[in-house]
Amino acid sequence: MIDWRDMPPLSALRAFSAMVDAGSVVAAATQLGVTHAAISQQIRALEKALDLELVSRVGRKMELTDAGRHLADGLRRGFGEIQRAVEDVTDAQRQRPLQISTTSMFASSWLVPRLGSFRLAHPGVDLVLDPSPALRPLEPGGFDAAIRHGKGEWSGLEAELLLPAPLIVVGAPDLLAQAQSAAPEGLAGLPWLSELEQNEASLFLSRQGVKRLLSPGSVIHLPGNLVLEAARAGHGLAVVTETLVQADLDAGRLQIAMRDVSERAYYLVTRPGLQRPALRAFCKWVRREASITPGRISAVPRI
């Protein structure tokens, strides 16, 4: 076990080793991006810490002492092993697939149809999508990023707004024509569709006063990628984000029955700190795709 209390400062050891490899203080300073005075100061500090003369100075000429050569040999082996270990772990990190978590509805309706442009721009990046409503933890070696719906409040993470995405209730025109009114009481009598484990939709229905009015057996629970298909077919009303159904609204396949007044959006969520190249590429790409996504607000029709 290393006794770190007796170990000289790593910065001083690095400066000394760089000086030996480069052949001069000036060359070492250039390699490390510091001044030659800083290198000289580090070497003097190392000599003081070891109580040994490592470099013999005769005028402007510097030569290693026996102790200096012995230390330089050991540092060369040690730093060489460190460099190889760093290369091993960073190579593994670069080769690890990029893992992105998002809901199945967002993945199938927005993300997957656009992935072709990402593959063309970054053919060397292996991408893994996790279509799940669960809030996957973003941890080193695990999920790199998530696209989440909400207010951007996720503790310990960085959230960047991608797309305004208010929640709405939609249904096929023929189904909405059967509603007694546009009020929650009138809509509650129709069949409903719900994305499995989707808390946002459930909270929305509670805020609107619909959830307490629903009778047993009136809700069909489906994976998110199937909710829109069922809604288009007239099998029930669905709580969705307006961004994902804009084309259906424009084409008249779906109509808005109710709108949430609270502000919500899709956010790109990442861990604080440096990002590996594959993640930086994905974040840049998804920002650009979001910036060119049409975002029109549709009126709620009378029914």
mmCIF file of C-alpha atoms in Angstrom, residues 4-302:
data_model
loop_
_atom_site.group_PDB
_atom_site.id
_atom_site.type_symbol
_atom_site.label_atom_id
_atom_site.label_comp_id
_atom_site.label_asym_id
_atom_site.label_seq_id
_atom_site.Cartn_x
_atom_site.Cartn_y
_atom_site.Cartn_z
ATOM 1 C CA TRP A 4 0.625 9.025 0.339
ATOM 2 C CA ARG A 5 1.804 11.204 3.210
ATOM 3 C CA ASP A 6 5.426 10.571 2.214
ATOM 4 C CA MET A 7 4.777 11.043 -1.504
ATOM 5 C CA PRO A 8 6.061 14.335 -3.012
ATOM 6 C CA PRO A 9 3.503 16.452 -4.902
ATOM 7 C CA LEU A 10 2.516 14.802 -8.189
ATOM 8 C CA SER A 11 2.848 18.108 -10.019
ATOM 9 C CA ALA A 12 6.527 18.317 -9.018
ATOM 10 C CA LEU A 13 7.196 14.726 -10.074
ATOM 11 C CA ARG A 14 5.494 15.381 -13.419
ATOM 12 C CA ALA A 15 7.532 18.542 -14.024
ATOM 13 C CA PHE A 16 10.783 16.723 -13.273
ATOM 14 C CA SER A 17 9.901 13.758 -15.484
ATOM 15 C CA ALA A 18 8.834 16.063 -18.325
ATOM 16 C CA MET A 19 12.118 17.967 -18.055
ATOM 17 C CA VAL A 20 14.114 14.733 -18.292
ATOM 18 C CA ASP A 21 12.114 13.453 -21.280
ATOM 19 C CA ALA A 22 12.117 16.786 -23.113
ATOM 20 C CA GLY A 23 15.796 17.432 -22.449
ATOM 21 C CA SER A 24 15.416 20.941 -21.064
ATOM 22 C CA VAL A 25 13.319 23.129 -18.811
ATOM 23 C CA VAL A 26 12.150 25.237 -21.750
ATOM 24 C CA ALA A 27 11.022 22.211 -23.798
ATOM 25 C CA ALA A 28 9.227 20.727 -20.788
ATOM 26 C CA ALA A 29 7.429 24.023 -20.197
ATOM 27 C CA THR A 30 6.207 23.995 -23.789
ATOM 28 C CA GLN A 31 4.899 20.431 -23.485
ATOM 29 C CA LEU A 32 3.038 21.166 -20.247
ATOM 30 C CA GLY A 33 1.798 24.593 -21.308
ATOM 31 C CA VAL A 34 3.430 26.503 -18.453
ATOM 32 C CA THR A 35 6.375 28.878 -18.077
ATOM 33 C CA HIS A 36 9.930 27.598 -17.757
ATOM 34 C CA ALA A 37 10.096 29.410 -14.409
ATOM 35 C CA ALA A 38 7.223 27.238 -13.173
ATOM 36 C CA ILE A 39 9.096 24.073 -14.183
ATOM 37 C CA SER A 40 12.251 25.217 -12.400
ATOM 38 C CA GLN A 41 10.254 26.073 -9.293
ATOM 39 C CA GLN A 42 8.616 22.631 -9.265
ATOM 40 C CA ILE A 43 11.987 20.876 -9.564
ATOM 41 C CA ARG A 44 13.457 22.922 -6.721
ATOM 42 C CA ALA A 45 10.388 22.131 -4.609
ATOM 43 C CA LEU A 46 10.882 18.418 -5.366
ATOM 44 C CA GLU A 47 14.519 18.566 -4.332
ATOM 45 C CA LYS A 48 13.528 20.305 -1.108
ATOM 46 C CA ALA A 49 10.834 17.722 -0.355
ATOM 47 C CA LEU A 50 13.272 14.834 -0.946
ATOM 48 C CA ASP A 51 16.237 16.649 0.616
ATOM 49 C CA LEU A 52 18.269 15.515 -2.403
ATOM 50 C CA GLU A 53 19.998 17.192 -5.312
ATOM 51 C CA LEU A 54 18.439 15.801 -8.478
ATOM 52 C CA VAL A 55 19.965 18.183 -11.010
ATOM 53 C CA SER A 56 23.535 19.455 -11.103
ATOM 54 C CA ARG A 57 23.591 23.040 -12.372
ATOM 55 C CA VAL A 58 26.785 24.279 -13.914
ATOM 56 C CA GLY A 59 26.130 27.660 -15.458
ATOM 57 C CA ARG A 60 23.275 27.167 -17.944
ATOM 58 C CA LYS A 61 23.928 23.456 -18.245
ATOM 59 C CA MET A 62 21.899 20.952 -16.210
ATOM 60 C CA GLU A 63 22.814 17.336 -15.645
ATOM 61 C CA LEU A 64 21.108 14.652 -13.599
ATOM 62 C CA THR A 65 22.774 13.420 -10.461
ATOM 63 C CA ASP A 66 22.818 9.718 -9.648
ATOM 64 C CA ALA A 67 19.717 10.216 -7.503
ATOM 65 C CA GLY A 68 18.087 12.168 -10.322
ATOM 66 C CA ARG A 69 18.720 9.410 -12.866
ATOM 67 C CA HIS A 70 17.362 6.763 -10.497
ATOM 68 C CA LEU A 71 14.222 8.783 -9.837
ATOM 69 C CA ALA A 72 13.793 9.592 -13.532
ATOM 70 C CA ASP A 73 13.924 5.885 -14.451
ATOM 71 C CA GLY A 74 11.276 5.045 -11.871
ATOM 72 C CA LEU A 75 9.016 7.923 -12.925
ATOM 73 C CA ARG A 76 9.307 6.944 -16.586
ATOM 74 C CA ARG A 77 8.076 3.430 -15.764
ATOM 75 C CA GLY A 78 5.401 4.696 -13.384
ATOM 76 C CA PHE A 79 4.005 7.406 -15.649
ATOM 77 C CA GLY A 80 4.164 4.959 -18.550
ATOM 78 C CA GLU A 81 1.943 2.544 -16.646
ATOM 79 C CA ILE A 82 -0.419 5.371 -15.737
ATOM 80 C CA GLN A 83 -0.654 6.459 -19.360
ATOM 81 C CA ARG A 84 -1.398 2.908 -20.532
ATOM 82 C CA ALA A 85 -4.078 2.499 -17.863
ATOM 83 C CA VAL A 86 -5.682 5.830 -18.834
ATOM 84 C CA GLU A 87 -5.675 4.816 -22.504
ATOM 85 C CA ASP A 88 -7.264 1.478 -21.635
ATOM 86 C CA VAL A 89 -10.161 2.984 -19.690
ATOM 87 C CA THR A 90 -10.732 5.874 -22.099
ATOM 88 C CA ASP A 91 -10.712 3.536 -25.096
ATOM 89 C CA ALA A 92 -13.322 1.399 -23.368
ATOM 90 C CA GLN A 93 -15.367 4.520 -22.637
ATOM 91 C CA ARG A 94 -15.154 5.710 -26.251
ATOM 92 C CA GLN A 95 -16.246 2.303 -27.538
ATOM 93 C CA ARG A 96 -19.140 1.989 -25.084
ATOM 94 C CA PRO A 97 -22.534 2.514 -26.756
ATOM 95 C CA LEU A 98 -24.233 5.839 -26.165
ATOM 96 C CA GLN A 99 -27.248 5.150 -23.947
ATOM 97 C CA ILE A 100 -30.223 7.515 -24.112
ATOM 98 C CA SER A 101 -33.377 7.198 -22.010
ATOM 99 C CA THR A 102 -36.741 8.666 -23.004
ATOM 100 C CA THR A 103 -40.408 7.722 -23.124
ATOM 101 C CA SER A 104 -41.579 5.245 -25.723
ATOM 102 C CA MET A 105 -44.043 7.773 -27.158
ATOM 103 C CA PHE A 106 -41.350 10.413 -27.646
ATOM 104 C CA ALA A 107 -38.958 7.820 -29.039
ATOM 105 C CA SER A 108 -41.404 6.426 -31.605
ATOM 106 C CA SER A 109 -43.035 9.723 -32.605
ATOM 107 C CA TRP A 110 -40.131 12.181 -32.593
ATOM 108 C CA LEU A 111 -36.693 10.692 -31.977
ATOM 109 C CA VAL A 112 -36.588 7.513 -34.071
ATOM 110 C CA PRO A 113 -37.910 9.140 -37.299
ATOM 111 C CA ARG A 114 -35.001 11.602 -37.118
ATOM 112 C CA LEU A 115 -32.212 9.162 -36.280
ATOM 113 C CA GLY A 116 -31.218 8.718 -39.904
ATOM 114 C CA SER A 117 -29.521 12.115 -39.946
ATOM 115 C CA PHE A 118 -27.628 11.291 -36.760
ATOM 116 C CA ARG A 119 -26.381 8.009 -38.224
ATOM 117 C CA LEU A 120 -25.209 9.787 -41.376
ATOM 118 C CA ALA A 121 -23.345 12.428 -39.379
ATOM 119 C CA HIS A 122 -21.897 10.012 -36.790
ATOM 120 C CA PRO A 123 -21.681 6.497 -38.286
ATOM 121 C CA GLY A 124 -19.152 5.361 -35.674
ATOM 122 C CA VAL A 125 -21.435 5.946 -32.678
ATOM 123 C CA ASP A 126 -23.368 2.931 -31.397
ATOM 124 C CA LEU A 127 -26.667 4.156 -29.959
ATOM 125 C CA VAL A 128 -28.905 2.400 -27.437
ATOM 126 C CA LEU A 129 -32.390 3.840 -26.794
ATOM 127 C CA ASP A 130 -34.283 2.945 -23.636
ATOM 128 C CA PRO A 131 -37.984 3.727 -24.315
ATOM 129 C CA SER A 132 -39.364 3.766 -20.799
ATOM 130 C CA PRO A 133 -41.318 6.216 -18.615
ATOM 131 C CA ALA A 134 -39.002 5.365 -15.704
ATOM 132 C CA LEU A 135 -36.534 8.061 -14.665
ATOM 133 C CA ARG A 136 -33.339 6.125 -15.294
ATOM 134 C CA PRO A 137 -30.365 7.240 -13.174
ATOM 135 C CA LEU A 138 -27.632 8.968 -15.165
ATOM 136 C CA GLU A 139 -24.422 7.436 -13.857
ATOM 137 C CA PRO A 140 -20.866 6.912 -15.154
ATOM 138 C CA GLY A 141 -20.792 3.760 -17.251
ATOM 139 C CA GLY A 142 -24.592 3.740 -17.524
ATOM 140 C CA PHE A 143 -27.127 6.048 -19.134
ATOM 141 C CA ASP A 144 -25.474 9.090 -20.678
ATOM 142 C CA ALA A 145 -28.512 11.330 -21.125
ATOM 143 C CA ALA A 146 -32.286 11.432 -21.007
ATOM 144 C CA ILE A 147 -35.003 13.372 -22.757
ATOM 145 C CA ARG A 148 -37.622 13.988 -20.106
ATOM 146 C CA HIS A 149 -40.954 15.768 -19.973
ATOM 147 C CA GLY A 150 -41.667 18.127 -17.122
ATOM 148 C CA LYS A 151 -40.621 21.480 -15.700
ATOM 149 C CA GLY A 152 -36.856 20.920 -15.862
ATOM 150 C CA GLU A 153 -36.469 20.231 -12.167
ATOM 151 C CA TRP A 154 -34.303 17.153 -11.634
ATOM 152 C CA SER A 155 -31.975 17.449 -8.674
ATOM 153 C CA GLY A 156 -28.249 17.139 -9.353
ATOM 154 C CA LEU A 157 -28.671 17.109 -13.141
ATOM 155 C CA GLU A 158 -28.460 19.702 -15.896
ATOM 156 C CA ALA A 159 -31.685 20.213 -17.854
ATOM 157 C CA GLU A 160 -31.743 22.100 -21.171
ATOM 158 C CA LEU A 161 -35.097 22.977 -22.728
ATOM 159 C CA LEU A 162 -35.559 21.334 -26.119
ATOM 160 C CA LEU A 163 -39.228 21.652 -27.044
ATOM 161 C CA PRO A 164 -42.207 23.376 -25.426
ATOM 162 C CA ALA A 165 -44.641 20.503 -24.889
ATOM 163 C CA PRO A 166 -47.924 21.294 -23.148
ATOM 164 C CA LEU A 167 -50.106 18.314 -22.292
ATOM 165 C CA ILE A 168 -53.381 17.975 -24.145
ATOM 166 C CA VAL A 169 -56.226 15.477 -24.388
ATOM 167 C CA VAL A 170 -56.849 14.314 -27.953
ATOM 168 C CA GLY A 171 -59.277 11.991 -29.621
ATOM 169 C CA ALA A 172 -60.506 10.999 -33.034
ATOM 170 C CA PRO A 173 -63.258 13.337 -34.365
ATOM 171 C CA ASP A 174 -65.874 10.573 -34.439
ATOM 172 C CA LEU A 175 -65.182 9.704 -30.808
ATOM 173 C CA LEU A 176 -65.274 13.323 -29.615
ATOM 174 C CA ALA A 177 -68.611 13.773 -31.358
ATOM 175 C CA GLN A 178 -70.044 11.322 -28.809
ATOM 176 C CA ALA A 179 -69.042 13.497 -25.824
ATOM 177 C CA GLN A 180 -71.880 15.184 -23.966
ATOM 178 C CA SER A 181 -69.778 18.334 -23.513
ATOM 179 C CA ALA A 182 -66.194 19.593 -23.499
ATOM 180 C CA ALA A 183 -66.237 19.732 -19.698
ATOM 181 C CA PRO A 184 -64.510 16.996 -17.667
ATOM 182 C CA GLU A 185 -67.904 15.537 -16.826
ATOM 183 C CA GLY A 186 -68.757 15.206 -20.516
ATOM 184 C CA LEU A 187 -65.414 13.657 -21.466
ATOM 185 C CA ALA A 188 -65.261 11.238 -18.536
ATOM 186 C CA GLY A 189 -67.950 9.090 -20.103
ATOM 187 C CA LEU A 190 -65.760 8.239 -23.097
ATOM 188 C CA PRO A 191 -63.118 5.491 -23.146
ATOM 189 C CA TRP A 192 -59.583 6.579 -22.245
ATOM 190 C CA LEU A 193 -56.091 5.443 -23.149
ATOM 191 C CA SER A 194 -53.179 5.659 -20.749
ATOM 192 C CA GLU A 195 -49.452 5.145 -21.225
ATOM 193 C CA LEU A 196 -48.110 2.556 -18.799
ATOM 194 C CA GLU A 197 -46.359 4.076 -15.773
ATOM 195 C CA GLN A 198 -46.857 7.615 -17.117
ATOM 196 C CA ASN A 199 -47.201 9.824 -14.029
ATOM 197 C CA GLU A 200 -47.363 13.097 -15.985
ATOM 198 C CA ALA A 201 -50.644 12.125 -17.650
ATOM 199 C CA SER A 202 -52.138 10.885 -14.404
ATOM 200 C CA LEU A 203 -51.253 14.124 -12.607
ATOM 201 C CA PHE A 204 -52.712 16.126 -15.475
ATOM 202 C CA LEU A 205 -56.044 14.286 -15.277
ATOM 203 C CA SER A 206 -56.085 14.890 -11.525
ATOM 204 C CA ARG A 207 -55.487 18.638 -12.022
ATOM 205 C CA GLN A 208 -58.286 18.792 -14.568
ATOM 206 C CA GLY A 209 -60.724 16.936 -12.317
ATOM 207 C CA VAL A 210 -61.146 14.063 -14.790
ATOM 208 C CA LYS A 211 -59.496 11.243 -12.878
ATOM 209 C CA ARG A 212 -62.046 11.197 -10.057
ATOM 210 C CA LEU A 213 -64.854 10.957 -12.635
ATOM 211 C CA LEU A 214 -63.526 7.924 -14.501
ATOM 212 C CA SER A 215 -65.415 4.730 -13.897
ATOM 213 C CA PRO A 216 -63.722 1.329 -13.428
ATOM 214 C CA GLY A 217 -62.859 -0.307 -16.731
ATOM 215 C CA SER A 218 -62.921 2.949 -18.707
ATOM 216 C CA VAL A 219 -59.119 3.147 -19.129
ATOM 217 C CA ILE A 220 -56.958 0.954 -21.385
ATOM 218 C CA HIS A 221 -53.272 0.937 -20.392
ATOM 219 C CA LEU A 222 -50.809 0.608 -23.277
ATOM 220 C CA PRO A 223 -47.124 1.112 -24.048
ATOM 221 C CA GLY A 224 -46.537 4.680 -25.167
ATOM 222 C CA ASN A 225 -45.820 3.794 -28.790
ATOM 223 C CA LEU A 226 -49.280 2.188 -29.085
ATOM 224 C CA VAL A 227 -51.302 4.959 -27.432
ATOM 225 C CA LEU A 228 -51.300 7.203 -30.494
ATOM 226 C CA GLU A 229 -52.238 4.351 -32.821
ATOM 227 C CA ALA A 230 -55.201 3.520 -30.621
ATOM 228 C CA ALA A 231 -56.222 7.189 -30.369
ATOM 229 C CA ARG A 232 -56.135 7.619 -34.162
ATOM 230 C CA ALA A 233 -58.307 4.515 -34.495
ATOM 231 C CA GLY A 234 -60.899 6.048 -32.169
ATOM 232 C CA HIS A 235 -60.414 3.608 -29.293
ATOM 233 C CA GLY A 236 -60.158 6.293 -26.636
ATOM 234 C CA LEU A 237 -58.990 9.717 -25.528
ATOM 235 C CA ALA A 238 -55.286 10.107 -24.789
ATOM 236 C CA VAL A 239 -53.151 12.528 -22.817
ATOM 237 C CA VAL A 240 -50.190 13.447 -25.024
ATOM 238 C CA THR A 241 -47.840 16.324 -25.658
ATOM 239 C CA GLU A 242 -48.939 18.623 -28.443
ATOM 240 C CA THR A 243 -45.527 18.466 -30.091
ATOM 241 C CA LEU A 244 -45.914 14.758 -30.846
ATOM 242 C CA VAL A 245 -49.358 14.983 -32.471
ATOM 243 C CA GLN A 246 -49.062 18.227 -34.441
ATOM 244 C CA ALA A 247 -49.172 16.389 -37.773
ATOM 245 C CA ASP A 248 -52.303 14.489 -36.666
ATOM 246 C CA LEU A 249 -53.958 17.726 -35.581
ATOM 247 C CA ASP A 250 -53.104 19.457 -38.859
ATOM 248 C CA ALA A 251 -54.450 16.495 -40.855
ATOM 249 C CA GLY A 252 -57.642 16.268 -38.787
ATOM 250 C CA ARG A 253 -56.958 12.724 -37.586
ATOM 251 C CA LEU A 254 -57.083 13.961 -34.007
ATOM 252 C CA GLN A 255 -58.683 16.933 -32.246
ATOM 253 C CA ILE A 256 -57.903 18.629 -28.952
ATOM 254 C CA ALA A 257 -60.507 18.182 -26.255
ATOM 255 C CA MET A 258 -58.648 19.700 -23.310
ATOM 256 C CA ARG A 259 -55.408 21.601 -22.669
ATOM 257 C CA ASP A 260 -53.148 21.828 -19.617
ATOM 258 C CA VAL A 261 -52.467 25.365 -18.458
ATOM 259 C CA SER A 262 -49.199 24.545 -16.637
ATOM 260 C CA GLU A 263 -45.978 25.018 -18.597
ATOM 261 C CA ARG A 264 -44.141 21.822 -19.444
ATOM 262 C CA ALA A 265 -41.548 20.886 -22.018
ATOM 263 C CA TYR A 266 -39.136 18.237 -23.199
ATOM 264 C CA TYR A 267 -35.690 18.673 -21.685
ATOM 265 C CA LEU A 268 -32.302 17.242 -22.557
ATOM 266 C CA VAL A 269 -30.998 15.998 -19.215
ATOM 267 C CA THR A 270 -27.325 15.218 -18.563
ATOM 268 C CA ARG A 271 -24.877 14.929 -15.688
ATOM 269 C CA PRO A 272 -22.805 18.010 -14.829
ATOM 270 C CA GLY A 273 -19.191 18.013 -15.994
ATOM 271 C CA LEU A 274 -17.271 16.927 -19.066
ATOM 272 C CA GLN A 275 -19.031 14.866 -21.723
ATOM 273 C CA ARG A 276 -17.473 12.145 -23.843
ATOM 274 C CA PRO A 277 -17.322 12.854 -27.605
ATOM 275 C CA ALA A 278 -20.290 10.637 -28.523
ATOM 276 C CA LEU A 279 -22.540 12.407 -26.021
ATOM 277 C CA ARG A 280 -21.394 15.847 -27.168
ATOM 278 C CA ALA A 281 -22.240 14.849 -30.742
ATOM 279 C CA PHE A 282 -25.711 13.619 -29.754
ATOM 280 C CA CYS A 283 -26.483 16.738 -27.701
ATOM 281 C CA LYS A 284 -25.458 19.023 -30.567
ATOM 282 C CA TRP A 285 -27.538 16.991 -33.012
ATOM 283 C CA VAL A 286 -30.688 16.855 -30.876
ATOM 284 C CA ARG A 287 -30.511 20.616 -30.202
ATOM 285 C CA ARG A 288 -30.417 21.272 -33.941
ATOM 286 C CA GLU A 289 -33.310 18.898 -34.614
ATOM 287 C CA ALA A 290 -35.371 20.541 -31.877
ATOM 288 C CA SER A 291 -34.656 24.005 -33.285
ATOM 289 C CA ILE A 292 -36.179 23.084 -36.649
ATOM 290 C CA THR A 293 -39.230 21.259 -35.246
ATOM 291 C CA PRO A 294 -42.483 23.068 -36.125
ATOM 292 C CA GLY A 295 -44.260 24.251 -32.993
ATOM 293 C CA ARG A 296 -47.702 25.644 -33.686
ATOM 294 C CA ILE A 297 -50.481 25.948 -31.113
ATOM 295 C CA SER A 298 -53.880 24.622 -32.141
ATOM 296 C CA ALA A 299 -57.186 25.850 -30.866
ATOM 297 C CA VAL A 300 -59.560 23.643 -28.873
ATOM 298 C CA PRO A 301 -62.588 22.904 -31.102
ATOM 299 C CA ARG A 302 -66.132 23.024 -29.874
#
